Short mmCIF file of C-alpha atoms in Angstrom, two decimals:
data_model
loop_
_atom_site.label_atom_id
_atom_site.label_comp_id
_atom_site.label_asym_id
_atom_site.label_seq_id
_atom_site.Cartn_x
_atom_site.Cartn_y
_atom_site.Cartn_z
CA UNK A 1 -33.06 -9.20 -54.00
CA UNK A 2 -30.51 -6.97 -52.98
CA UNK A 3 -32.02 -6.12 -49.99
CA UNK A 4 -33.56 -7.60 -46.28
CA UNK A 5 -36.87 -8.03 -45.01
CA UNK A 6 -36.67 -7.75 -41.35
CA UNK A 7 -39.05 -10.44 -40.17
CA UNK A 8 -38.04 -13.81 -41.98
CA UNK A 9 -40.80 -16.09 -40.25
CA UNK A 10 -42.34 -17.67 -43.07
CA UNK A 11 -45.92 -16.86 -43.97
CA UNK A 12 -48.78 -19.07 -43.65
CA UNK A 13 -49.17 -21.77 -46.53
CA UNK A 14 -52.65 -21.03 -47.41
CA UNK A 15 -51.24 -17.24 -48.34
CA UNK A 16 -48.39 -18.62 -49.90
CA UNK A 17 -50.69 -20.73 -52.05
CA UNK A 18 -53.03 -17.45 -52.90
CA UNK A 19 -49.58 -15.83 -53.62
CA UNK A 20 -48.59 -18.24 -56.47
CA UNK A 21 -51.87 -18.56 -57.98
CA UNK A 22 -52.14 -14.62 -58.20
CA UNK A 23 -48.42 -14.53 -59.64
CA UNK A 24 -49.12 -16.82 -62.36
CA UNK A 25 -52.48 -15.17 -63.17
CA UNK A 26 -51.06 -11.84 -63.25
CA UNK A 27 -48.01 -13.06 -65.22
CA UNK A 28 -50.30 -14.82 -67.97
CA UNK A 29 -52.56 -11.67 -67.98
CA UNK A 30 -49.83 -8.79 -68.05
CA UNK A 31 -46.59 -10.74 -68.98
CA UNK A 32 -47.07 -10.19 -72.84
CA UNK A 33 -47.53 -6.56 -72.03
CA UNK A 34 -45.50 -3.91 -74.55
CA UNK A 35 -46.57 -0.76 -72.65
CA UNK A 36 -43.37 -0.14 -70.03
CA UNK A 37 -42.15 2.67 -72.27
CA UNK A 38 -45.70 4.58 -71.98
CA UNK A 39 -46.79 3.24 -68.75
CA UNK A 40 -43.59 2.96 -65.91
CA UNK A 41 -41.71 5.01 -68.39
CA UNK A 42 -44.15 7.91 -68.63
CA UNK A 43 -42.30 10.01 -65.55
CA UNK A 44 -39.04 9.60 -67.40
CA UNK A 45 -40.19 10.25 -70.96
CA UNK A 46 -41.26 14.16 -69.40
CA UNK A 47 -38.33 14.54 -67.13
CA UNK A 48 -35.50 12.71 -68.72
CA UNK A 49 -36.50 12.22 -73.08
CA UNK A 50 -33.47 11.32 -74.09
CA UNK A 51 -32.94 8.37 -71.25
CA UNK A 52 -36.37 7.44 -71.98
CA UNK A 53 -35.44 7.02 -75.59
CA UNK A 54 -32.53 4.98 -74.68
CA UNK A 55 -34.58 2.81 -72.25
CA UNK A 56 -37.23 2.44 -75.01
CA UNK A 57 -34.67 1.02 -77.42
CA UNK A 58 -33.00 -0.96 -75.24
CA UNK A 59 -36.83 -2.68 -74.55
CA UNK A 60 -37.45 -3.36 -78.15
CA UNK A 61 -33.76 -4.61 -78.91
CA UNK A 62 -33.86 -6.90 -76.05
CA UNK A 63 -37.12 -8.69 -77.27
CA UNK A 64 -34.76 -10.48 -79.76
CA UNK A 65 -31.27 -10.04 -78.19
CA UNK A 66 -30.92 -11.52 -74.46
CA UNK A 67 -27.47 -9.69 -74.20
CA UNK A 68 -28.94 -6.51 -75.16
CA UNK A 69 -28.83 -5.31 -71.43
CA UNK A 70 -25.31 -6.78 -71.07
CA UNK A 71 -23.97 -4.87 -73.89
CA UNK A 72 -25.44 -1.52 -72.62
CA UNK A 73 -23.60 -2.28 -69.36
CA UNK A 74 -20.38 -2.52 -70.92
CA UNK A 75 -20.72 1.14 -72.81
CA UNK A 76 -19.06 4.07 -70.79
CA UNK A 77 -19.64 4.35 -67.16
CA UNK A 78 -22.96 2.31 -67.06
CA UNK A 79 -21.77 -0.68 -65.02
CA UNK A 80 -19.97 1.47 -62.13
CA UNK A 81 -23.70 3.06 -62.01
CA UNK A 82 -25.25 -0.37 -61.87
CA UNK A 83 -23.15 -1.12 -59.02
CA UNK A 84 -23.86 2.47 -57.39
CA UNK A 85 -27.65 1.44 -57.48
CA UNK A 86 -27.23 -1.96 -56.10
CA UNK A 87 -24.76 -0.92 -53.20
CA UNK A 88 -27.24 1.74 -51.95
CA UNK A 89 -30.24 -0.85 -52.24
CA UNK A 90 -31.63 0.15 -55.61
CA UNK A 91 -33.67 -3.01 -57.38
CA UNK A 92 -32.22 -3.99 -60.72
CA UNK A 93 -34.23 -6.93 -61.69
CA UNK A 94 -36.46 -9.36 -59.44
CA UNK A 95 -39.54 -7.02 -59.69
CA UNK A 96 -42.29 -8.51 -57.67
CA UNK A 97 -44.86 -7.54 -60.75
CA UNK A 98 -42.50 -9.97 -62.73
CA UNK A 99 -43.05 -13.01 -60.62
CA UNK A 100 -44.52 -15.91 -62.58
CA UNK A 101 -42.23 -15.12 -65.37
CA UNK A 102 -39.24 -16.37 -63.71
CA UNK A 103 -36.92 -19.21 -65.78
CA UNK A 104 -38.18 -21.66 -62.96
CA UNK A 105 -42.08 -20.64 -63.70
CA UNK A 106 -43.82 -22.35 -66.35
CA UNK A 107 -44.64 -19.00 -68.04
CA UNK A 108 -40.89 -18.24 -67.84
CA UNK A 109 -40.30 -20.98 -70.54
CA UNK A 110 -43.11 -19.92 -73.00
CA UNK A 111 -41.38 -17.77 -75.87
CA UNK A 112 -43.22 -14.44 -75.85
CA UNK A 113 -43.80 -14.30 -72.18
CA UNK A 114 -39.86 -15.12 -71.74
CA UNK A 115 -39.14 -12.12 -74.06
CA UNK A 116 -41.48 -9.65 -72.65
CA UNK A 117 -40.36 -10.36 -69.25
CA UNK A 118 -36.68 -9.81 -70.46
CA UNK A 119 -37.49 -6.51 -71.98
CA UNK A 120 -39.65 -5.40 -69.14
CA UNK A 121 -36.66 -6.02 -66.80
CA UNK A 122 -34.44 -4.35 -69.15
CA UNK A 123 -36.52 -1.28 -69.65
CA UNK A 124 -36.63 -0.59 -65.77
CA UNK A 125 -32.86 -1.29 -65.27
CA UNK A 126 -31.71 1.07 -67.99
CA UNK A 127 -34.50 3.73 -67.00
CA UNK A 128 -32.66 3.82 -63.29
CA UNK A 129 -29.59 4.13 -65.02
CA UNK A 130 -30.32 7.02 -67.21
CA UNK A 131 -32.27 8.64 -64.39
CA UNK A 132 -29.27 8.61 -62.23
CA UNK A 133 -27.16 10.11 -65.00
CA UNK A 134 -30.05 12.81 -65.46
CA UNK A 135 -30.28 13.66 -61.62
CA UNK A 136 -26.81 13.36 -60.31
CA UNK A 137 -25.30 16.50 -61.45
CA UNK A 138 -27.89 18.57 -59.71
CA UNK A 139 -27.39 16.01 -56.46
CA UNK A 140 -23.82 16.73 -56.20
CA UNK A 141 -24.39 20.64 -57.00
CA UNK A 142 -26.54 20.59 -53.99
CA UNK A 143 -25.01 18.26 -51.68
CA UNK A 144 -28.00 15.69 -51.32
CA UNK A 145 -27.84 12.48 -50.17
CA UNK A 146 -27.08 9.83 -52.92
CA UNK A 147 -29.38 6.99 -51.17
CA UNK A 148 -32.30 9.04 -51.07
CA UNK A 149 -31.82 10.03 -54.85
CA UNK A 150 -31.59 6.29 -55.47
CA UNK A 151 -34.76 5.48 -53.39
CA UNK A 152 -36.72 8.18 -55.76
CA UNK A 153 -35.29 6.80 -58.73
CA UNK A 154 -37.18 3.74 -57.95
CA UNK A 155 -40.60 5.51 -57.31
CA UNK A 156 -39.91 7.49 -60.65
CA UNK A 157 -40.78 4.40 -62.51
CA UNK A 158 -43.20 2.88 -60.17
CA UNK A 159 -40.96 -0.19 -58.91
CA UNK A 160 -40.51 0.91 -55.15
CA UNK A 161 -38.99 -1.70 -53.27
CA UNK A 162 -40.49 -3.44 -49.97
CA UNK A 163 -37.21 -3.62 -48.18
CA UNK A 164 -36.38 -0.22 -47.62
CA UNK A 165 -39.57 0.01 -45.29
CA UNK A 166 -38.78 -3.28 -43.55
CA UNK A 167 -41.80 -5.16 -44.43
CA UNK A 168 -42.05 -8.45 -42.85
CA UNK A 169 -41.93 -11.67 -45.42
CA UNK A 170 -45.64 -12.12 -44.42
CA UNK A 171 -46.53 -8.96 -45.78
CA UNK A 172 -44.81 -9.10 -48.83
CA UNK A 173 -46.94 -12.68 -49.26
CA UNK A 174 -50.33 -10.67 -48.50
CA UNK A 175 -49.28 -8.30 -51.11
CA UNK A 176 -48.49 -10.75 -53.72
CA UNK A 177 -51.81 -12.50 -53.16
CA UNK A 178 -54.09 -9.60 -53.31
CA UNK A 179 -52.47 -6.78 -54.87
CA UNK A 180 -52.38 -6.46 -58.95
CA UNK A 181 -49.39 -3.93 -58.54
CA UNK A 182 -48.22 -3.41 -55.06
CA UNK A 183 -44.83 -1.53 -56.10
CA UNK A 184 -47.39 0.93 -57.85
CA UNK A 185 -48.73 1.81 -54.36
CA UNK A 186 -45.66 1.97 -52.45
CA UNK A 187 -44.45 4.36 -55.23
CA UNK A 188 -47.29 6.53 -55.11
CA UNK A 189 -47.28 6.65 -51.41
CA UNK A 190 -43.68 7.62 -51.40
CA UNK A 191 -44.13 10.17 -53.66
CA UNK A 192 -47.17 11.90 -51.80
CA UNK A 193 -45.07 11.60 -48.50
CA UNK A 194 -41.93 13.34 -50.14
CA UNK A 195 -44.28 16.05 -52.08
CA UNK A 196 -43.43 18.76 -49.58
CA UNK A 197 -39.92 17.81 -48.22
CA UNK A 198 -36.54 19.43 -48.87
CA UNK A 199 -33.56 18.05 -50.57
CA UNK A 200 -33.13 15.45 -53.14
CA UNK A 201 -36.30 13.51 -51.87
CA UNK A 202 -38.81 16.55 -52.49
CA UNK A 203 -37.33 18.00 -55.62
CA UNK A 204 -37.79 14.38 -57.17
CA UNK A 205 -41.25 13.77 -55.76
CA UNK A 206 -42.42 16.91 -57.29
CA UNK A 207 -40.68 16.33 -60.44
CA UNK A 208 -42.36 12.83 -60.69
CA UNK A 209 -45.98 14.03 -60.11
CA UNK A 210 -45.44 17.08 -62.59
CA UNK A 211 -43.71 14.69 -65.22
CA UNK A 212 -46.74 11.95 -64.92
CA UNK A 213 -49.23 14.79 -65.08
CA UNK A 214 -47.68 15.55 -67.82
CA UNK A 215 -47.03 12.64 -69.77
CA UNK A 216 -50.93 11.52 -68.98
CA UNK A 217 -52.13 14.54 -70.62
CA UNK A 218 -49.92 14.31 -73.58
CA UNK A 219 -51.29 11.01 -74.32
CA UNK A 220 -54.87 11.69 -73.75
CA UNK A 221 -54.31 14.77 -75.93
CA UNK A 222 -53.39 12.63 -78.69
CA UNK A 223 -56.60 10.27 -78.25
CA UNK A 224 -58.82 13.25 -77.89
CA UNK A 225 -57.62 15.10 -80.84
CA UNK A 226 -58.23 11.87 -83.10
CA UNK A 227 -61.80 11.91 -81.28
CA UNK A 228 -62.09 15.66 -82.81
CA UNK A 229 -60.79 14.76 -86.01
CA UNK A 230 -63.35 11.91 -85.98
CA UNK A 231 -66.05 14.20 -85.07
CA UNK A 232 -66.84 12.23 -81.96
CA UNK A 233 -65.80 15.24 -79.68
CA UNK A 234 -65.74 18.78 -79.75
CA UNK A 235 -62.84 21.23 -79.01
CA UNK A 236 -64.54 22.45 -75.81
CA UNK A 237 -65.40 19.33 -74.62
CA UNK A 238 -61.31 18.37 -75.33
CA UNK A 239 -60.42 21.52 -73.35
CA UNK A 240 -62.67 20.57 -70.71
CA UNK A 241 -61.44 17.04 -70.52
CA UNK A 242 -57.79 18.58 -70.13
CA UNK A 243 -58.74 20.81 -67.21
CA UNK A 244 -57.57 19.54 -63.54
CA UNK A 245 -60.53 20.52 -61.75
CA UNK A 246 -62.93 19.45 -64.36
CA UNK A 247 -64.77 15.99 -63.50
CA UNK A 248 -64.30 14.88 -66.44
CA UNK A 249 -60.41 15.34 -66.19
CA UNK A 250 -58.48 12.81 -68.66
CA UNK A 251 -61.71 10.45 -68.88
CA UNK A 252 -62.76 9.08 -72.22
CA UNK A 253 -65.92 8.79 -73.62
CA UNK A 254 -67.30 5.25 -74.50
CA UNK A 255 -70.14 5.10 -77.01
CA UNK A 256 -72.12 2.08 -76.35
CA UNK A 257 -74.40 -0.25 -78.95
CA UNK A 258 -77.37 0.92 -77.78
CA UNK A 259 -76.57 4.54 -78.61
CA UNK A 260 -75.96 5.70 -75.08
CA UNK A 261 -72.34 7.09 -73.72
CA UNK A 262 -70.77 6.27 -70.42
CA UNK A 263 -67.46 7.70 -68.97
CA UNK A 264 -64.21 5.68 -68.74
CA UNK A 265 -62.52 7.38 -65.85
CA UNK A 266 -58.91 6.84 -65.00
CA UNK A 267 -58.03 5.74 -61.85
CA UNK A 268 -54.24 6.58 -61.65
CA UNK A 269 -53.10 7.84 -58.11
CA UNK A 270 -51.25 10.79 -60.24
CA UNK A 271 -54.47 11.87 -61.42
CA UNK A 272 -55.88 12.27 -58.01
CA UNK A 273 -52.81 14.18 -56.74
CA UNK A 274 -53.01 16.67 -59.96
CA UNK A 275 -56.48 17.42 -59.22
CA UNK A 276 -56.02 17.79 -55.57
CA UNK A 277 -52.91 20.22 -56.02
CA UNK A 278 -54.83 22.09 -59.15
CA UNK A 279 -58.13 22.17 -56.95
CA UNK A 280 -56.29 23.52 -53.93
CA UNK A 281 -54.61 26.41 -55.89
CA UNK A 282 -57.92 27.55 -57.59
CA UNK A 283 -59.75 27.57 -54.12
CA UNK A 284 -56.64 29.72 -52.61
CA UNK A 285 -57.49 31.94 -55.29
CA UNK A 286 -61.03 32.60 -54.49
CA UNK A 287 -62.83 29.64 -56.46
CA UNK A 288 -64.83 28.33 -53.69
CA UNK A 289 -66.63 25.96 -56.34
CA UNK A 290 -63.16 24.21 -57.59
CA UNK A 291 -63.91 20.49 -57.55
CA UNK A 292 -60.87 18.36 -56.55
CA UNK A 293 -62.51 14.86 -57.59
CA UNK A 294 -59.46 13.51 -55.30
CA UNK A 295 -61.27 10.95 -53.42
CA UNK A 296 -63.17 8.75 -56.20
CA UNK A 297 -60.15 8.28 -58.70
CA UNK A 298 -57.86 7.61 -55.19
CA UNK A 299 -60.45 5.01 -54.10
CA UNK A 300 -60.61 3.43 -57.47
CA UNK A 301 -56.87 3.29 -57.87
CA UNK A 302 -56.94 1.22 -54.36
CA UNK A 303 -59.63 -0.78 -55.24
CA UNK A 304 -58.22 -1.94 -58.71
CA UNK A 305 -54.83 -2.34 -57.35
CA UNK A 306 -56.28 -4.34 -54.45
CA UNK A 307 -59.63 -6.09 -54.40
CA UNK A 308 -59.12 -6.28 -58.35
CA UNK A 309 -55.84 -8.61 -57.88
CA UNK A 310 -56.52 -11.13 -60.51
CA UNK A 311 -56.83 -14.06 -58.01
CA UNK A 312 -59.22 -12.64 -55.73
CA UNK A 313 -61.58 -11.28 -58.57
CA UNK A 314 -61.81 -14.83 -60.10
CA UNK A 315 -62.42 -16.70 -56.66
CA UNK A 316 -64.63 -13.82 -55.97
CA UNK A 317 -66.68 -14.23 -59.54
CA UNK A 318 -66.88 -17.86 -59.22
CA UNK A 319 -68.21 -17.65 -55.26
CA UNK A 320 -70.78 -15.32 -56.55
CA UNK A 321 -71.69 -16.08 -60.16
CA UNK A 322 -71.48 -12.06 -61.04
CA UNK A 323 -68.93 -10.02 -62.41
CA UNK A 324 -67.84 -6.94 -60.37
CA UNK A 325 -70.97 -4.80 -61.76
CA UNK A 326 -73.54 -7.21 -60.25
CA UNK A 327 -74.31 -8.84 -63.72
CA UNK A 328 -74.69 -12.87 -64.05
CA UNK A 329 -72.10 -14.53 -66.24
CA UNK A 330 -71.11 -17.89 -67.10
CA UNK A 331 -67.86 -19.29 -65.19
CA UNK A 332 -66.33 -19.81 -68.56
CA UNK A 333 -66.70 -16.04 -69.43
CA UNK A 334 -65.22 -15.33 -65.80
CA UNK A 335 -62.02 -17.36 -66.47
CA UNK A 336 -61.57 -16.28 -70.17
CA UNK A 337 -61.63 -12.39 -68.98
CA UNK A 338 -59.21 -13.08 -66.12
CA UNK A 339 -56.93 -14.91 -68.15
CA UNK A 340 -57.13 -12.65 -71.23
CA UNK A 341 -53.62 -11.21 -71.86
CA UNK A 342 -53.75 -7.56 -71.76
CA UNK A 343 -52.44 -6.66 -74.96
CA UNK A 344 -55.50 -8.55 -76.61
CA UNK A 345 -58.36 -7.40 -74.50
CA UNK A 346 -59.55 -4.59 -76.56
CA UNK A 347 -59.77 -7.20 -79.46
CA UNK A 348 -61.58 -9.49 -77.63
CA UNK A 349 -64.18 -7.62 -74.74
CA UNK A 350 -66.56 -4.83 -75.73
CA UNK A 351 -65.16 -2.00 -72.73
CA UNK A 352 -68.74 -0.58 -72.78
CA UNK A 353 -70.63 -3.38 -72.39
CA UNK A 354 -67.88 -6.00 -70.87
CA UNK A 355 -69.28 -8.48 -73.37
CA UNK A 356 -67.15 -10.77 -75.90
CA UNK A 357 -67.19 -9.04 -79.59
CA UNK A 358 -68.64 -10.53 -82.47
#
């Protein structure tokens, strides 16, 4: 890491072992993932579309070309910008959610994980450099802080550093052992804290919220339009699901084998923030019945990123013999679900019932 933690006392060995277990399971489950452009890149896609196109292109190029990022740095002033990011504490590489995929780790030696880990790191590094290019003109014009801009760039791609908030080594180990994606939690918290600030921090936080909400709504609209075309959703229902004050905002219907339908609600923290802002505006206009629904998605987001950590979930299910819904399931199924790579989950497990597909 380019930064330093304040407290360097070693964490207890038990926590270190749990962190290593979580790193390995998380690396196996999320390592072979091709979603960074549509996940960590959602904000950049809307606030800096040309930069997002560059980041996405480099993501796919680096899957087959280990030198793709090095070639990118040799073009124009990309290397000087990377040096500026590093000098002001911006993180380039060594991302906590890629722990377990390093060259020294077992997964880091498996071809597909080696490639996707490299591609994810390349995407985030390039996204930060391109976002710097996008916001540097307005920063200079307004005379805002370059260091604050660089910190907010990390939040925009959901990779907030622990060093910038003086996190101790023990706390970092706890995060690695009990959280699925601690960088997401830090980035969301930083954005929320800066929403009403002035200067570059507030400007970029507000752009992040609007950008993420827009990106989520655009991707949801594509899926809804498909369901409407298939006759599985009405246009009125689609409009309701795209209304921030609706309880069904950005949720997706799941048809069960018994003919019933359930709702798959997204637990993204930015959905909670968007619903909160929209509801506050509606109430201010006199709509006393506006439904914010902020606590539910916010709580689901926190629980899915903390209690839902792969290592914690596996140990809990093995101990109780039940899944998170309270259903009894055999131990082999618990282990299989936890270890199923995220990219293969839809093909193997039924989202509605949680059972393995025939």
